[in-house]
PDB file of C-alpha atoms and ligand atoms in Angstrom:
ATOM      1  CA  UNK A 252    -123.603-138.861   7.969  1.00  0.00           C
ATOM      2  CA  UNK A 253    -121.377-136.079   7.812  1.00  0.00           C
ATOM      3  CA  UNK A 254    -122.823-134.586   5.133  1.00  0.00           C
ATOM      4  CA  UNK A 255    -126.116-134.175   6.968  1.00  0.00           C
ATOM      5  CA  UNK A 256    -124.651-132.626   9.746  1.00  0.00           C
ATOM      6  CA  UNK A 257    -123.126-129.963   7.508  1.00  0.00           C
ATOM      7  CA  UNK A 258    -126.184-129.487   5.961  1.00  0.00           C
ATOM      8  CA  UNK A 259    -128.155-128.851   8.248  1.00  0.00           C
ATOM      9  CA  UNK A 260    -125.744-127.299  10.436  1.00  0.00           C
ATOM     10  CA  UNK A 261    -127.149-123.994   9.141  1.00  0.00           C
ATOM     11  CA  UNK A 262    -129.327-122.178  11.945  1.00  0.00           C
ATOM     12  CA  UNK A 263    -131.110-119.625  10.484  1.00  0.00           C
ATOM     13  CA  UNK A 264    -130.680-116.012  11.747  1.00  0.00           C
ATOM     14  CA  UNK A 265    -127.043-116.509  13.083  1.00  0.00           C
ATOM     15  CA  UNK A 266    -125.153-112.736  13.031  1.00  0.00           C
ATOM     16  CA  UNK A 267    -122.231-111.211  14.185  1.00  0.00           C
ATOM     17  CA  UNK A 268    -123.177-107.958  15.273  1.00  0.00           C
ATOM     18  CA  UNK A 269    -120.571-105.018  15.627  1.00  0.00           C
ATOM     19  CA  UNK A 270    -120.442-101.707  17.246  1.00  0.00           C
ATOM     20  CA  UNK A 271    -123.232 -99.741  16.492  1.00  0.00           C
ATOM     21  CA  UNK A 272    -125.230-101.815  14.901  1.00  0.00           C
ATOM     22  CA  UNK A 273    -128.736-100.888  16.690  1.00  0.00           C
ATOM     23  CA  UNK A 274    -128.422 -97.360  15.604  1.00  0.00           C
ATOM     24  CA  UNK A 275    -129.335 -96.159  11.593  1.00  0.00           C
ATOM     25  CA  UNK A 276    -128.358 -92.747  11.666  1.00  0.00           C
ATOM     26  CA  UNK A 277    -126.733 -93.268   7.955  1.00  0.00           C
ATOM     27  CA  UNK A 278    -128.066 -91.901   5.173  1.00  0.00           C
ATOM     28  CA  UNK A 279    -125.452 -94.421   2.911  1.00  0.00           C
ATOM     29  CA  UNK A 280    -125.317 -98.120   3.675  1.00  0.00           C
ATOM     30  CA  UNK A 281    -123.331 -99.598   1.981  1.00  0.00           C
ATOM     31  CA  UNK A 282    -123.193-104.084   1.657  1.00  0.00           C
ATOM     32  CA  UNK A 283    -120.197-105.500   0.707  1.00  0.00           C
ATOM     33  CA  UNK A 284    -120.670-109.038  -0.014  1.00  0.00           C
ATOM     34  CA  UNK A 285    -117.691-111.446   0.595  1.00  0.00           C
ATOM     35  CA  UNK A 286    -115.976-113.823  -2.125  1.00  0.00           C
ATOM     36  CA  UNK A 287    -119.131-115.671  -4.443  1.00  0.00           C
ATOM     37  CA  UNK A 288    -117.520-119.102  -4.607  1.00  0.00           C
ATOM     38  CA  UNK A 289    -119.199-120.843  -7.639  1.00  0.00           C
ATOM     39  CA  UNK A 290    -122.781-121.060  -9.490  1.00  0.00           C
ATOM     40  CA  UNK A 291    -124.203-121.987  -5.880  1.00  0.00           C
ATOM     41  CA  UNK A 292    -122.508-118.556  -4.073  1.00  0.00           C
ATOM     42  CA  UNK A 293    -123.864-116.580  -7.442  1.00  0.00           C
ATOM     43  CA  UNK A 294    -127.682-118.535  -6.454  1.00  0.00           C
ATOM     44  CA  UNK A 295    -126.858-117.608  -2.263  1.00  0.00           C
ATOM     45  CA  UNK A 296    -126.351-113.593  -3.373  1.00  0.00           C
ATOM     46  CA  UNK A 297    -129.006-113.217  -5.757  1.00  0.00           C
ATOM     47  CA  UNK A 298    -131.578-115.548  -3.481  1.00  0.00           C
ATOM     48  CA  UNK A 299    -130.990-112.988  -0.716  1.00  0.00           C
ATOM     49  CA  UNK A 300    -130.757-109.997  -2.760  1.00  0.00           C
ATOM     50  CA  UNK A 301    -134.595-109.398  -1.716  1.00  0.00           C
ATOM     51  CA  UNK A 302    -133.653-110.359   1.436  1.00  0.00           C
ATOM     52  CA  UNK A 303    -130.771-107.797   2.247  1.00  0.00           C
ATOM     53  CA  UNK A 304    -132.656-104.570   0.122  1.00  0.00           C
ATOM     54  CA  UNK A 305    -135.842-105.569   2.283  1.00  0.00           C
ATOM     55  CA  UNK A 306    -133.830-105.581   5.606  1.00  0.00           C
ATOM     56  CA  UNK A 307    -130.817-103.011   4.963  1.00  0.00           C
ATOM     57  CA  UNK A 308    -132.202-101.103   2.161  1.00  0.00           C
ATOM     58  CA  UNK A 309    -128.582-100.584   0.840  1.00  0.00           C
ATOM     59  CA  UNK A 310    -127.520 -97.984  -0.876  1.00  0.00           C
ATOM     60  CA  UNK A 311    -124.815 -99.824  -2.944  1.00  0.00           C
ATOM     61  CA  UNK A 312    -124.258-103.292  -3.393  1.00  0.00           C
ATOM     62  CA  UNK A 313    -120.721-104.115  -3.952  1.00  0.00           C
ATOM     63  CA  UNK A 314    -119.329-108.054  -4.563  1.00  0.00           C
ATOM     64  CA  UNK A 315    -115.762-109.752  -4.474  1.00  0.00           C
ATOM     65  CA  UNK A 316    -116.616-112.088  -7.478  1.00  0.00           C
ATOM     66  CA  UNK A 317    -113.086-113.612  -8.113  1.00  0.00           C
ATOM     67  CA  UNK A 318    -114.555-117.132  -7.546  1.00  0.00           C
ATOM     68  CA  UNK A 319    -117.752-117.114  -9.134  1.00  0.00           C
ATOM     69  CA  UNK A 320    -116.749-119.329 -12.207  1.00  0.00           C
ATOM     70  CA  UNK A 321    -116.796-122.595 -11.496  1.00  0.00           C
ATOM     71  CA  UNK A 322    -114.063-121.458  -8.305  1.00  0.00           C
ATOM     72  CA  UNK A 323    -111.760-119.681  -9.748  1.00  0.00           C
ATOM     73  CA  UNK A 324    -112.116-116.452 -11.903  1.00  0.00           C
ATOM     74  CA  UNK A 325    -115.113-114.638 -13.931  1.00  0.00           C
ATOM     75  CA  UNK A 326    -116.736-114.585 -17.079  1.00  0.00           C
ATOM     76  CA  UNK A 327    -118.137-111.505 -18.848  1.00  0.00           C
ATOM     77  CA  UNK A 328    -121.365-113.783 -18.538  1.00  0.00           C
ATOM     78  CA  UNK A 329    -121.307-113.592 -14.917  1.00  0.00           C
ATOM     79  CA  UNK A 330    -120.249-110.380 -14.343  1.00  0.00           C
ATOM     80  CA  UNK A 331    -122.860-109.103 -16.343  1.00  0.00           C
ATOM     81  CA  UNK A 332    -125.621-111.271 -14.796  1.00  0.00           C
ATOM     82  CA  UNK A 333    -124.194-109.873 -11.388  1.00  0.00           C
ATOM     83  CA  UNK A 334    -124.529-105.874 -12.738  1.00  0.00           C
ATOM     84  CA  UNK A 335    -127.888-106.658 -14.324  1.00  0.00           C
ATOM     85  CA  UNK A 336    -128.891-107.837 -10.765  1.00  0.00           C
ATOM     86  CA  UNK A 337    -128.167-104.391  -9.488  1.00  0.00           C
ATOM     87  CA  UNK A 338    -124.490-104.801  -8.268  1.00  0.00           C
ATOM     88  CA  UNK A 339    -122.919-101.629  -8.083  1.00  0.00           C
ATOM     89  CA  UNK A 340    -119.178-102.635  -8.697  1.00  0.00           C
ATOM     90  CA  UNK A 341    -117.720-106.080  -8.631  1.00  0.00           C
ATOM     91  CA  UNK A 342    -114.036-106.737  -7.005  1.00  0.00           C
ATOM     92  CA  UNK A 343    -112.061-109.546  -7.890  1.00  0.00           C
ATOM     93  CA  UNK A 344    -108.392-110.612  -6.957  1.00  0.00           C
ATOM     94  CA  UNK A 345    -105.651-113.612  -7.453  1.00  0.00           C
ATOM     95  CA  UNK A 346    -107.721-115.504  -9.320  1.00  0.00           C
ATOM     96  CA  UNK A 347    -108.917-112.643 -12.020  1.00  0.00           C
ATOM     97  CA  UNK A 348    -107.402-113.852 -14.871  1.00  0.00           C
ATOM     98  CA  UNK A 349    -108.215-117.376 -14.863  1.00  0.00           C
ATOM     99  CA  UNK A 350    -110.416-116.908 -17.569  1.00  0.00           C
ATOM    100  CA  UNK A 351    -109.166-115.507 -20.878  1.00  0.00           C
ATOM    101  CA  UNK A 352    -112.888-114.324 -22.260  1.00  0.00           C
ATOM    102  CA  UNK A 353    -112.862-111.648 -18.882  1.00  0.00           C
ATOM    103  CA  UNK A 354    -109.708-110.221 -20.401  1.00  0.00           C
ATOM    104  CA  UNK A 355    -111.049-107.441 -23.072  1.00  0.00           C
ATOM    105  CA  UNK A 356    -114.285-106.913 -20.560  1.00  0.00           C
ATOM    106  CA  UNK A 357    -111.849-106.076 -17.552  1.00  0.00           C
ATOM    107  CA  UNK A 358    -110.957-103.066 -19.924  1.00  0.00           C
ATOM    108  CA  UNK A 359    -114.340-102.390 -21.313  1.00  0.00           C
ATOM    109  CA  UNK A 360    -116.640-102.447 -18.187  1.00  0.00           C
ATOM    110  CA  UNK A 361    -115.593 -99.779 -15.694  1.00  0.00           C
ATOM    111  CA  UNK A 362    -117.112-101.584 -12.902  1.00  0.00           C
ATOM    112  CA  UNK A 363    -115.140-104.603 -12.637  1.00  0.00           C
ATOM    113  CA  UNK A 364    -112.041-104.062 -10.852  1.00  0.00           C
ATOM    114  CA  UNK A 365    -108.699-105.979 -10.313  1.00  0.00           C
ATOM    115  CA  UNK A 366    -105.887-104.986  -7.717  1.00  0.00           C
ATOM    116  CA  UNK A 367    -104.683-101.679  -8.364  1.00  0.00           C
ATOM    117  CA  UNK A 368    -101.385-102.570  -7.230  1.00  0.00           C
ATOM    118  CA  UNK A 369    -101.281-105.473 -10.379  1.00  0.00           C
ATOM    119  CA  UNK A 370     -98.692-104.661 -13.017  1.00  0.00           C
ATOM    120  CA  UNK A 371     -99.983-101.764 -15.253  1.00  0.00           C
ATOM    121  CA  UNK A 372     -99.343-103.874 -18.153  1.00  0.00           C
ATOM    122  CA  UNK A 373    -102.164-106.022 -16.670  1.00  0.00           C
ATOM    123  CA  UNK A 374    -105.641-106.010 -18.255  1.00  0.00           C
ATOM    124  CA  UNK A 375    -108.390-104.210 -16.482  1.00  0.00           C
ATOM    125  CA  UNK A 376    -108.141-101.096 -13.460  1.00  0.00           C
ATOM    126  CA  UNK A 377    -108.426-101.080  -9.903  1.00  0.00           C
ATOM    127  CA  UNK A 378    -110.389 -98.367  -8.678  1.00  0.00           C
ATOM    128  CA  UNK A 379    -114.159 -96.934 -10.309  1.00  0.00           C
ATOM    129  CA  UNK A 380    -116.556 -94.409  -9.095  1.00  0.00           C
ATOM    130  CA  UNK A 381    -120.308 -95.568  -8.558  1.00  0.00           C
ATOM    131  CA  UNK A 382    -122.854 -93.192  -8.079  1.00  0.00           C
ATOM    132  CA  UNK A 383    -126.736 -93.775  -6.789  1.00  0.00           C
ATOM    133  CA  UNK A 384    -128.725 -91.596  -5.203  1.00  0.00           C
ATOM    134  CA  UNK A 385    -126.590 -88.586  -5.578  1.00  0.00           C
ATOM    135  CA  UNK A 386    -123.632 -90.447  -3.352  1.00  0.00           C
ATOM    136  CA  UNK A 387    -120.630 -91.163  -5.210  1.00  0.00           C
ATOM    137  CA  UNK A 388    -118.705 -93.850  -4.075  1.00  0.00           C
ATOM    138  CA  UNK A 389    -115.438 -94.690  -4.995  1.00  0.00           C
ATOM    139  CA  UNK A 390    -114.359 -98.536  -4.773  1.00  0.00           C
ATOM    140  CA  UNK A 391    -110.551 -99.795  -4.815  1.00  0.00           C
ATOM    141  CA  UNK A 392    -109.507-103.079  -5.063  1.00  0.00           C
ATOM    142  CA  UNK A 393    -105.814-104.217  -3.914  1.00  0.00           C
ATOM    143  CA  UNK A 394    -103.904-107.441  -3.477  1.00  0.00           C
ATOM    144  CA  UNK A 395    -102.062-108.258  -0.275  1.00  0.00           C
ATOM    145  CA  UNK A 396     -98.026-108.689  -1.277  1.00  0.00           C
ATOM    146  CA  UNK A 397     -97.320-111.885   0.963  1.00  0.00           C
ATOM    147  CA  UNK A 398     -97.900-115.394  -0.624  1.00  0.00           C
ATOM    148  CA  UNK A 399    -100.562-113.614  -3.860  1.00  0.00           C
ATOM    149  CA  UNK A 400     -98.864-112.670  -6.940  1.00  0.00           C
ATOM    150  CA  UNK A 401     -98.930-108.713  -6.806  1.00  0.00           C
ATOM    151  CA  UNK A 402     -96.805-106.737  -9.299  1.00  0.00           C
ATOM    152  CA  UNK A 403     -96.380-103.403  -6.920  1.00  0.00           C
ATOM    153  CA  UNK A 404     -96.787-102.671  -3.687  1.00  0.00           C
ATOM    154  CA  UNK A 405    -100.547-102.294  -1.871  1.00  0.00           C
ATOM    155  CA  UNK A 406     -98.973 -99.609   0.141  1.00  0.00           C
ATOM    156  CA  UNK A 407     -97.229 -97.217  -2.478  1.00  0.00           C
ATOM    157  CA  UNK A 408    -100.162 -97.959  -4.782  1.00  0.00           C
ATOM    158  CA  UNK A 409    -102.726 -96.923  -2.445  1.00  0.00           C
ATOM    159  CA  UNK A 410    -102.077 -93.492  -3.207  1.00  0.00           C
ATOM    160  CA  UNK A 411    -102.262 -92.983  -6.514  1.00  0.00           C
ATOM    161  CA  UNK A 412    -105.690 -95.062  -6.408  1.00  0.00           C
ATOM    162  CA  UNK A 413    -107.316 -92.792  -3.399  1.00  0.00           C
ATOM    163  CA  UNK A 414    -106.394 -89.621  -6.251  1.00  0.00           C
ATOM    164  CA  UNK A 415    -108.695 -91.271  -8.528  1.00  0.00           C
ATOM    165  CA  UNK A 416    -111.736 -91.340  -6.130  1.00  0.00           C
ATOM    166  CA  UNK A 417    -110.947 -87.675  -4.673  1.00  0.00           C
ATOM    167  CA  UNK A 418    -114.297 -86.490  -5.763  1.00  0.00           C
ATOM    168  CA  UNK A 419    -116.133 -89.232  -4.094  1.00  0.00           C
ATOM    169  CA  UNK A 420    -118.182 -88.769  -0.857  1.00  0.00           C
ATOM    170  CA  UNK A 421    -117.555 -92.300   0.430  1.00  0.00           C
ATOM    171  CA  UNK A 422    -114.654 -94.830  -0.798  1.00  0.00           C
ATOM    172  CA  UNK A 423    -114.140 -98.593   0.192  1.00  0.00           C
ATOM    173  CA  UNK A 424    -111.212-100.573  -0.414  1.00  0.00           C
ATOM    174  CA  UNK A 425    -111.105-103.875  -0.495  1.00  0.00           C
ATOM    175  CA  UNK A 426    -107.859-105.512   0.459  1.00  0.00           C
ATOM    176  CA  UNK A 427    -107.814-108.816  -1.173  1.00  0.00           C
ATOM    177  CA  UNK A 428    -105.038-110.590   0.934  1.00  0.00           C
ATOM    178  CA  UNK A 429    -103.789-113.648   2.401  1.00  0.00           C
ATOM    179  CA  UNK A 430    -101.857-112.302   5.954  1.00  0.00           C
ATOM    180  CA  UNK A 431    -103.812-110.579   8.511  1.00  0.00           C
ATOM    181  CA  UNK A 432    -101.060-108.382   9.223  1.00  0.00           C
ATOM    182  CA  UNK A 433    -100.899-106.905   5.729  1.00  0.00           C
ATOM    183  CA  UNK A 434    -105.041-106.365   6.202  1.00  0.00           C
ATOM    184  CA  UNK A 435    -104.665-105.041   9.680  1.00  0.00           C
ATOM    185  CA  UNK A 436    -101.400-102.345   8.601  1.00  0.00           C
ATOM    186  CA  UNK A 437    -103.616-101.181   5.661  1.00  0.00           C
ATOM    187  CA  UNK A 438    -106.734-100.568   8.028  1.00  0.00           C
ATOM    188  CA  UNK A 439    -105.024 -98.109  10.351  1.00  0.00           C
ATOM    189  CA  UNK A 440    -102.828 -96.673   7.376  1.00  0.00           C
ATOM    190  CA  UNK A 441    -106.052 -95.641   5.605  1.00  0.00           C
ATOM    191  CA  UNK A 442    -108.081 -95.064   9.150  1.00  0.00           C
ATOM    192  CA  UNK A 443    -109.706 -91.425   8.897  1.00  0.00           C
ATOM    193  CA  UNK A 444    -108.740 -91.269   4.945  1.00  0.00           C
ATOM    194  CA  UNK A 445    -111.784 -93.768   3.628  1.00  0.00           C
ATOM    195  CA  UNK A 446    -115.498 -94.901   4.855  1.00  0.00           C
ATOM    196  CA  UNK A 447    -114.176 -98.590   4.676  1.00  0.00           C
ATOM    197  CA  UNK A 448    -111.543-101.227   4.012  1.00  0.00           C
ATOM    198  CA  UNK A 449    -112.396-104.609   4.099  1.00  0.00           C
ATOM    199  CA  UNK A 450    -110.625-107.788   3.577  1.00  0.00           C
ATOM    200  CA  UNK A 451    -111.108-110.989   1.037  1.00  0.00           C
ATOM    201  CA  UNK A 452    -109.391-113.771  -0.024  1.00  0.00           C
ATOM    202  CA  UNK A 453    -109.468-116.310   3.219  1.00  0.00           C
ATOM    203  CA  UNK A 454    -112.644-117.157   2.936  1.00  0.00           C
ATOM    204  CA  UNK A 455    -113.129-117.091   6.892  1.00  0.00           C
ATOM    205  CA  UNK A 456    -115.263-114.024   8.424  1.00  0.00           C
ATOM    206  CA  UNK A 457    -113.073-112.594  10.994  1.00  0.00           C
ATOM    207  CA  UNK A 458    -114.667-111.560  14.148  1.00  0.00           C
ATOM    208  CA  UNK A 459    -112.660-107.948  14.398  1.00  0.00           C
ATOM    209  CA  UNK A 460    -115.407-105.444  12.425  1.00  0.00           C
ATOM    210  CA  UNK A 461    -115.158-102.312  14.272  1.00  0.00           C
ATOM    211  CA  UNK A 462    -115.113 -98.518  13.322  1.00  0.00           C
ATOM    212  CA  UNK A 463    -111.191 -97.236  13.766  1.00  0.00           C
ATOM    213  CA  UNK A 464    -110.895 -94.406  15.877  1.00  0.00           C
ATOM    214  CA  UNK A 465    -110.242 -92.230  12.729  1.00  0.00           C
ATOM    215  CA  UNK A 466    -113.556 -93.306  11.565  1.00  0.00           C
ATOM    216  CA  UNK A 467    -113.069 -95.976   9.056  1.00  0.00           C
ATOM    217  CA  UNK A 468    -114.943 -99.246   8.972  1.00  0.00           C
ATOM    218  CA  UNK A 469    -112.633-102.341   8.701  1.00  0.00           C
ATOM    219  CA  UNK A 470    -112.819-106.050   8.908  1.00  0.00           C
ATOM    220  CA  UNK A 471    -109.793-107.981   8.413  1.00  0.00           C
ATOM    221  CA  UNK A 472    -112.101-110.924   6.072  1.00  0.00           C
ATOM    222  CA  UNK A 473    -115.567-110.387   5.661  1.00  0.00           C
ATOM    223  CA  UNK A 474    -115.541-114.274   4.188  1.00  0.00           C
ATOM    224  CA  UNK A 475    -117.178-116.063   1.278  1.00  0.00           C
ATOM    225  CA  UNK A 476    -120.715-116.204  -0.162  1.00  0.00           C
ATOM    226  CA  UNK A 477    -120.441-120.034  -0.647  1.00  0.00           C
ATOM    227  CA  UNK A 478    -120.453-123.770   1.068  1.00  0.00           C
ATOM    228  CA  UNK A 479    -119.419-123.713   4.740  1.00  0.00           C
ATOM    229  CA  UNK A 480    -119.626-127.560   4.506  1.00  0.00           C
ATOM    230  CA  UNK A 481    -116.495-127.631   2.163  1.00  0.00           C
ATOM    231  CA  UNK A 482    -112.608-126.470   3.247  1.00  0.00           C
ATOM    232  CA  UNK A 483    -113.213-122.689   1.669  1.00  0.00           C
ATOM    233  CA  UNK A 484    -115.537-123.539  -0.919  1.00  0.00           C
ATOM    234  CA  UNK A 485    -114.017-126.698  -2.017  1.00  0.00           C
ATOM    235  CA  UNK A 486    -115.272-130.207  -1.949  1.00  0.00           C
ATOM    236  CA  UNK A 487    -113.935-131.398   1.834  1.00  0.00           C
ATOM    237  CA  UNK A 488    -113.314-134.919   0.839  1.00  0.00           C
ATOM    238  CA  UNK A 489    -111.217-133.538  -1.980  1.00  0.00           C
ATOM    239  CA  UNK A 490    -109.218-130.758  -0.271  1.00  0.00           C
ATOM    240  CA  UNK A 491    -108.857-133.596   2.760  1.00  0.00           C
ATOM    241  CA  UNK A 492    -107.108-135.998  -0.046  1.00  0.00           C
ATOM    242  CA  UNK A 493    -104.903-133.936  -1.376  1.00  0.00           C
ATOM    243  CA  UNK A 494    -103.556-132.815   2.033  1.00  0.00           C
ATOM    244  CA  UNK A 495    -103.507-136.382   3.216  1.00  0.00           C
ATOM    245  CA  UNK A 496    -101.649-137.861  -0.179  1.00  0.00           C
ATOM    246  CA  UNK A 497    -100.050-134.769  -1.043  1.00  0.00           C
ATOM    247  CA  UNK A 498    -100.589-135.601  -4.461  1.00  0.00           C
ATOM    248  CA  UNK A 499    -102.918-133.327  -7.116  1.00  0.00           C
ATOM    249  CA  UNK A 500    -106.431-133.777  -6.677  1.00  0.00           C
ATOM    250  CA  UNK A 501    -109.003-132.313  -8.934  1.00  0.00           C
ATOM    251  CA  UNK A 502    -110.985-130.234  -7.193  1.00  0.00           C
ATOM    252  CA  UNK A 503    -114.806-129.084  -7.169  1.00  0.00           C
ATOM    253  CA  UNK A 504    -117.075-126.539  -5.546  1.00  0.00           C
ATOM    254  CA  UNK A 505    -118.828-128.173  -2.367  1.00  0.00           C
ATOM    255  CA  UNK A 506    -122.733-127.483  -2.188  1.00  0.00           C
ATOM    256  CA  UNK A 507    -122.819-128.185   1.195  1.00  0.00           C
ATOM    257  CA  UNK A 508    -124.545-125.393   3.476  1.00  0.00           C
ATOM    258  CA  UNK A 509    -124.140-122.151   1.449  1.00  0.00           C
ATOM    259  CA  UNK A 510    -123.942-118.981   3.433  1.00  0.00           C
ATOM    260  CA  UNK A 511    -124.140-115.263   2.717  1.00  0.00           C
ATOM    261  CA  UNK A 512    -121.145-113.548   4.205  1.00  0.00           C
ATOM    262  CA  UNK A 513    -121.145-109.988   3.765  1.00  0.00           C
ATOM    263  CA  UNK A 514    -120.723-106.434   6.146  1.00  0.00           C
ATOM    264  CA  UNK A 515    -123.115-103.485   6.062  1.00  0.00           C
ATOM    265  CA  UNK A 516    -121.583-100.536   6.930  1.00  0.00           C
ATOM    266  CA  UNK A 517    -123.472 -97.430   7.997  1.00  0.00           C
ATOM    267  CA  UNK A 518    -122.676 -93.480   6.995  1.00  0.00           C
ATOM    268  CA  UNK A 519    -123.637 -90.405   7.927  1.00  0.00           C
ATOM    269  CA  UNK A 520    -120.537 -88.088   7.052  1.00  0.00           C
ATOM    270  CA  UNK A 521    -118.471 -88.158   4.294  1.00  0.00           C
ATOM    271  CA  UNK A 522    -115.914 -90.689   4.406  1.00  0.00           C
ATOM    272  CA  UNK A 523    -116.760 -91.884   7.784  1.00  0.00           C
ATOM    273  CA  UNK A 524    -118.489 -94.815   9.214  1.00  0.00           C
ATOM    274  CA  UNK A 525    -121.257 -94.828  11.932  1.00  0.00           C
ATOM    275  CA  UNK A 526    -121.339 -98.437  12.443  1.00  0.00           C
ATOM    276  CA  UNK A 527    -119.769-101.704  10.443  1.00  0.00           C
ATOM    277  CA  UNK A 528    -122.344-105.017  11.084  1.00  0.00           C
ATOM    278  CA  UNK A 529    -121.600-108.075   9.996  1.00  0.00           C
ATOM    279  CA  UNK A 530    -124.275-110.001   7.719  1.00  0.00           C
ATOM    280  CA  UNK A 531    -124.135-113.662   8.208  1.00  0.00           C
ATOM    281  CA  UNK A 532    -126.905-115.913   6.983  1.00  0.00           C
ATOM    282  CA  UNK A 533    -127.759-119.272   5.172  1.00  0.00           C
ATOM    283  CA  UNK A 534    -129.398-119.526   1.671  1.00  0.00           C
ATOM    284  CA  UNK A 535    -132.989-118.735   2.186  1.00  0.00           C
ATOM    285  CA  UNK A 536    -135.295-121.568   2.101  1.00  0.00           C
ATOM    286  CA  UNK A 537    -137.149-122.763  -0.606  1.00  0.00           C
ATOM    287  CA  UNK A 538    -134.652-122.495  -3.380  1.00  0.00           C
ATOM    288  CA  UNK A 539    -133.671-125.747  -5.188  1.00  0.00           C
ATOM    289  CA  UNK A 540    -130.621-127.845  -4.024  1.00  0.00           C
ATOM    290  CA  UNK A 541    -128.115-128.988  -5.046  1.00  0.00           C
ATOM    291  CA  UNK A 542    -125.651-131.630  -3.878  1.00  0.00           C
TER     292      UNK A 542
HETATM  293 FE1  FE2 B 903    -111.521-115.928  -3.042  1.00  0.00          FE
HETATM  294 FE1  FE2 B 904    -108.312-114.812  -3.531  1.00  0.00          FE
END
């Protein structure tokens, strides 16, 4: 019973709409798409893919894919499957290195980032430079400090990352972080400085996507691309056991009512947003289920 009010909980068209949103003065749009939870948030993005190009005609694509195997981590499998679809840069987060095999490809593949602010000693980088249609965009990727394991400090590590992308026209970070106030800090520290900074991690789209006065687009969680019928992308009945026993439960990617979370953020100046919108939509029809 429950599970067929989740699923079909889903009503088609639902948006949050933002500041802005009616106008598209931008010559750059730019989607960021929020945490891919599993193979059934990999099927959501590329099922609306034609979808979101058709509607926004983005510019660049870019995708937090730190959950996309199996819940937790990435594969070089996946992350190529998600370039070869056309994704500009992918951005991952506490759960990169769950997977050994991504280890020597976080090295090799420029754009697959993991926080910046990790220890350098870490495999991979944490900031690339994407270019399409003569725009160069620089992406960042940084873990929050409070309750995620984070070697150095967002905030002193910022800077040396933004040097890397000088030479870009537009530059997003994404702030992969569990407290809103580490999120919201890093927003109006970097307000006027990049196009956008958007957050990750929760899971939950926050309802706070505005342009800063500076001209930066922020959000403070753009949310996952996964099952809104589970307890952030898990199985409910399992995340509800192990919170009720407090013992360790083993625990599995819902496929209850996937959902597309993303932001499209429009630009018309260098390193400025016109207008931040969010993007919030179920798995278009007609694609096989699964439970
Ligand atoms: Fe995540
Ligand atoms: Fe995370």
């Amino acid at each position: 019973m429950a599970e067929k009010q989740a699923a079909t909980g889903a009503e088609p068209g639902a948006a949050g709409v933002a500041e802005g949103s009616g106008q598209d003065s931008g010559r750059m749009r730019l989607l960021f798409v929020g945490d891919l939870v599993g193979g059934i948030g990999r099927r959501t993005l590329l099922e609306s893919l034609p979808v979101l190009r058709e509607r926004f005609a983005p510019t660049f694509v870019i995708a937090n894919g730190e959950n996309i195997a199996g819940g937790l981590g990435i594969t070089p499998k996946l992350a190529d499957e998600l370039i070869s679809a056309g994704i500009d840069a992918i951005t991952l987060g506490n759960h990169t290195y769950r997977r050994r095999e991504i280890y020597p490809y976080l090295d090799a593949e420029p754009r697959i980032l993991r926080p910046a602010n990790f220890l350098r000693s870490q495999p991979g980088h944490g900031v690339c430079m994407v270019e399409r249609d003569g725009v160069r965009l620089g992406v960042v990727n940084l873990s929050g400090n409070l309750h995620l394991r984070a070697g150095r400090s967002a905030f002193t590590e910022i800077e040396p990352a933004l040097a890397e992308v000088a030479e870009a026209e537009h530059i997003i970070v994404d702030m992969h972080a569990e407290a809103t106030s580490e999120k919201v800090a890093m927003g109006w520290h970097l307000d006027g400085r990049v196009t956008a900074v958007v957050g990750t991690h929760t899971h939950v789209p926050t309802a706070d996507a505005r342009v800063l006065p500076g001209g930066t687009a922020y959000i403070t969680d753009v949310g996952m691309t996964g099952p809104r019928g589970g307890v952030i992308g898990v199985k409910r009945e399992q995340a509800i056991e192990a919170l009720l026993t407090q013992m360790p439960v083993r625990f599995e990617t819902s496929g209850v009512d996937p959902w597309l979370m993303a932001v499209l953020i429009r630009c018309s100046r260098p390193l400025r947003a016109d207008s931040i919108e969010q993007v919030l939509m179920p798995r278009p029809p007609g694609a096989a289920r699964e439970g």
